[in-house]
Short mmCIF file of C-alpha atoms in Angstrom, two decimals:
data_model
loop_
_atom_site.label_atom_id
_atom_site.label_comp_id
_atom_site.label_asym_id
_atom_site.label_seq_id
_atom_site.Cartn_x
_atom_site.Cartn_y
_atom_site.Cartn_z
CA MET A 1 99.22 121.73 93.24
CA ALA A 2 101.73 120.29 90.78
CA GLY A 3 105.27 121.27 91.51
CA ALA A 4 104.49 122.44 95.05
CA SER A 5 104.34 120.22 98.10
CA ASN A 6 101.79 122.15 100.21
CA LEU A 7 103.59 120.77 103.25
CA PRO A 8 104.10 122.85 106.41
CA PRO A 9 107.33 124.88 106.61
CA GLY A 10 110.27 122.67 107.54
CA PHE A 11 108.73 119.48 106.13
CA HIS A 12 110.25 117.79 103.06
CA PHE A 13 108.97 114.96 100.86
CA PHE A 14 111.65 112.25 100.90
CA PRO A 15 109.71 108.93 101.07
CA SER A 16 111.35 105.52 101.01
CA ASP A 17 110.39 102.82 98.49
CA GLU A 18 108.18 101.18 101.11
CA GLU A 19 106.42 104.46 101.96
CA LEU A 20 105.70 105.27 98.31
CA ILE A 21 103.95 101.92 97.86
CA VAL A 22 102.23 101.47 101.23
CA HIS A 23 101.18 105.05 101.97
CA PHE A 24 100.60 106.40 98.46
CA LEU A 25 100.28 103.82 95.65
CA ARG A 26 98.21 101.34 97.65
CA ARG A 27 95.79 104.08 98.73
CA LYS A 28 95.55 105.45 95.18
CA ALA A 29 94.73 102.01 93.80
CA SER A 30 92.19 101.43 96.59
CA LEU A 31 90.38 104.71 95.84
CA LEU A 32 91.32 106.04 99.26
CA PRO A 33 92.60 109.59 99.79
CA CYS A 34 96.37 109.98 99.96
CA GLN A 35 97.48 111.94 103.01
CA PRO A 36 99.00 114.35 102.34
CA ASP A 37 97.33 114.61 98.92
CA ILE A 38 100.24 116.22 97.10
CA VAL A 39 101.27 113.81 94.32
CA PRO A 40 99.67 114.70 90.94
CA THR A 41 98.60 112.31 88.18
CA LEU A 42 100.32 112.64 84.79
CA ILE A 43 100.33 110.80 81.47
CA LEU A 44 103.95 109.62 81.22
CA ASN A 45 104.04 109.53 77.41
CA LEU A 46 103.30 113.26 77.11
CA TYR A 47 106.49 114.51 78.75
CA ASP A 48 110.24 114.22 78.47
CA PRO A 49 111.88 114.07 81.91
CA TRP A 50 113.17 117.64 81.77
CA GLU A 51 109.59 118.86 81.25
CA LEU A 52 108.33 117.55 84.60
CA ASN A 53 109.26 120.70 86.50
CA GLY A 54 106.05 122.52 87.40
CA LYS A 55 103.90 119.48 86.53
CA ALA A 56 105.05 116.72 88.89
CA LEU A 57 105.67 117.11 92.62
CA GLN A 58 109.23 118.39 93.02
CA SER A 59 111.33 117.57 96.06
CA GLY A 60 114.93 118.66 95.71
CA ASN A 61 116.17 117.25 92.40
CA GLN A 62 113.44 114.63 92.18
CA TRP A 63 109.95 114.60 90.68
CA TYR A 64 107.04 112.39 91.79
CA PHE A 65 103.76 111.58 90.06
CA PHE A 66 101.10 108.90 89.60
CA SER A 67 100.51 107.42 86.18
CA HIS A 68 99.02 104.38 84.46
CA ALA A 69 101.32 101.48 83.65
CA THR A 70 102.17 101.14 79.98
CA GLN A 71 104.31 98.75 77.96
CA THR A 72 105.66 101.45 75.64
CA ARG A 73 107.20 104.20 77.74
CA THR A 74 107.81 106.59 74.88
CA SER A 75 107.89 110.38 75.06
CA PRO A 76 108.01 113.18 72.48
CA ASN A 77 111.80 112.91 72.11
CA GLY A 78 112.76 109.49 73.41
CA HIS A 79 111.86 106.49 75.51
CA TRP A 80 112.43 104.86 78.92
CA LYS A 81 114.36 101.56 78.87
CA PRO A 82 113.95 99.14 81.82
CA ILE A 83 117.25 97.92 83.28
CA ALA A 84 116.40 96.32 86.64
CA ASP A 85 113.59 95.09 88.91
CA GLU A 86 113.59 94.96 92.70
CA THR A 87 111.01 93.63 95.14
CA VAL A 88 109.83 96.02 97.86
CA ILE A 89 109.05 94.42 101.23
CA SER A 90 107.02 95.81 104.12
CA GLY A 91 106.41 93.91 107.34
CA GLY A 92 107.67 90.68 105.80
CA CYS A 93 105.22 90.99 102.90
CA ASN A 94 106.11 91.58 99.26
CA VAL A 95 104.08 94.73 98.65
CA GLY A 96 105.44 96.00 95.36
CA LEU A 97 107.93 96.01 92.53
CA LYS A 98 110.44 98.78 91.85
CA LYS A 99 111.47 99.05 88.21
CA THR A 100 114.53 101.15 87.32
CA LEU A 101 114.53 102.75 83.86
CA ILE A 102 116.99 104.95 81.94
CA PHE A 103 115.88 107.62 79.48
CA PHE A 104 117.23 107.49 75.92
CA ILE A 105 116.87 110.28 73.36
CA GLY A 106 116.00 109.36 69.79
CA GLU A 107 114.78 106.21 68.05
CA PRO A 108 115.47 102.85 69.74
CA PHE A 109 118.24 101.78 67.32
CA GLU A 110 119.96 105.18 67.33
CA ALA A 111 119.18 106.31 70.85
CA ILE A 112 121.54 108.27 73.07
CA LYS A 113 121.66 107.32 76.75
CA THR A 114 121.04 110.17 79.21
CA SER A 115 121.57 110.61 82.95
CA TRP A 116 117.81 110.65 83.61
CA VAL A 117 116.59 107.78 85.80
CA MET A 118 113.07 106.73 86.72
CA HIS A 119 111.95 104.44 89.52
CA GLU A 120 108.51 103.07 88.64
CA TYR A 121 106.65 101.39 91.51
CA HIS A 122 104.02 98.70 90.94
CA LEU A 123 101.72 96.86 93.34
CA MET A 124 102.28 93.12 93.61
CA ASP A 125 99.34 90.74 93.07
CA GLY A 126 97.25 90.81 96.24
CA SER A 127 99.35 93.55 97.84
CA ILE A 128 96.33 95.81 98.31
CA ASN A 129 94.97 93.32 100.83
CA CYS A 130 98.38 92.52 102.33
CA SER A 131 98.18 94.96 105.19
CA SER A 132 99.05 95.01 108.86
CA SER A 133 95.59 96.42 109.51
CA SER A 134 92.51 94.30 108.77
CA THR A 135 90.40 97.44 109.07
CA SER A 136 92.36 99.15 106.32
CA SER A 137 92.02 96.03 104.18
CA SER A 138 88.25 95.82 104.67
CA SER A 139 87.93 99.54 103.87
CA SER A 140 89.82 98.89 100.64
CA LYS A 141 87.44 96.07 99.72
CA ARG A 142 84.37 98.19 100.47
CA SER A 143 85.76 101.01 98.35
CA HIS A 144 86.36 98.69 95.38
CA LYS A 145 82.89 97.19 95.64
CA LYS A 146 81.18 100.55 95.98
CA LYS A 147 82.94 102.11 93.03
CA GLY A 148 82.92 99.01 90.83
CA HIS A 149 86.69 99.28 90.64
CA SER A 150 88.30 96.09 89.30
CA ASP A 151 91.59 94.56 90.45
CA THR A 152 92.94 95.06 86.93
CA GLU A 153 92.31 98.81 87.13
CA SER A 154 93.93 98.94 90.56
CA LYS A 155 97.12 97.22 89.45
CA ASN A 156 97.32 99.55 86.47
CA TRP A 157 98.37 102.45 88.74
CA VAL A 158 102.07 103.23 89.27
CA ILE A 159 103.92 105.93 91.16
CA CYS A 160 107.14 107.29 89.67
CA ARG A 161 110.25 109.03 90.98
CA VAL A 162 112.36 110.76 88.29
CA PHE A 163 115.80 112.34 88.77
CA GLU A 164 119.12 113.03 87.08
CA SER A 165 121.60 110.51 88.44
CA SER A 166 124.52 112.97 88.42
CA TYR A 167 122.65 115.27 90.81
CA ASP A 168 120.72 112.77 92.94
CA SER A 169 121.69 112.01 96.50
CA GLN A 170 118.44 110.42 97.65
CA VAL A 171 119.19 107.11 95.91
CA SER A 172 122.30 106.42 97.95
CA PHE A 173 120.43 107.52 101.06
CA HIS A 174 117.82 104.80 100.64
CA GLU A 175 120.15 102.12 99.30
CA GLU A 176 122.29 102.41 102.40
CA GLY A 177 119.24 101.32 104.40
CA THR A 178 118.97 104.50 106.44
CA GLU A 179 115.53 104.95 107.99
CA LEU A 180 113.62 108.18 107.56
CA SER A 181 112.74 110.13 110.68
CA CYS A 182 109.23 109.33 111.94
CA LEU A 183 107.58 109.32 108.50
CA ASP A 184 105.97 105.93 109.07
CA GLU A 185 104.46 107.11 112.35
CA VAL A 186 103.18 110.30 110.76
CA PHE A 187 101.52 108.53 107.82
CA LEU A 188 100.09 105.76 110.00
CA SER A 189 98.54 108.33 112.31
CA LEU A 190 97.00 110.07 109.30
CA ASP A 191 95.64 106.73 108.05
CA ASP A 192 93.80 106.32 111.36
CA TYR A 193 91.72 109.42 110.63
CA ASP A 194 89.87 107.47 107.92
CA GLU A 195 88.22 105.37 110.63
CA VAL A 196 87.58 108.12 113.19
CA SER A 197 84.34 110.09 113.52
CA PHE A 198 84.58 113.24 115.56
CA ALA A 199 81.69 114.16 117.85
CA LYS A 200 79.98 117.40 116.93
#
């Protein structure tokens, strides 16, 4: 699955910050299936950014993957340095935090800055239950209780978008505030399937 989207012909994976948190990261942390289930889970420390091809989900010149949050974002040949934080809002609710990081090659005191950028998305405290749908929220609570999944474990999940800034066009697309075509409606309709039982 890694590296391939498994989406129907003509469909492309270009989610906004809000969609990555609400439709993917929140569901991952709540032990609910992501729909479509196309984003793989990787251990960030095992790979340099140029090694993500074929391992993470590729969409254009960007790579997406789930991982566990870590304080030391080192890799075999360098490290990720945080440079900025930004709150992500959905429906008037602070649902997540977007951290921007730059990749440096070498040891911290002798590191060389590269053009590789990573957006690392985190859930805000209580954001799993901050939902426009009480049904979705109650399903999340049931899932946590059933699996014995703690809030600490849930908040430990992150979803990452990695790209080379000199080749990326998606960043400017989202920063200009342009809305994606019908993605919210598509994902919301898929979410509804969790609560539907089809008659046999």
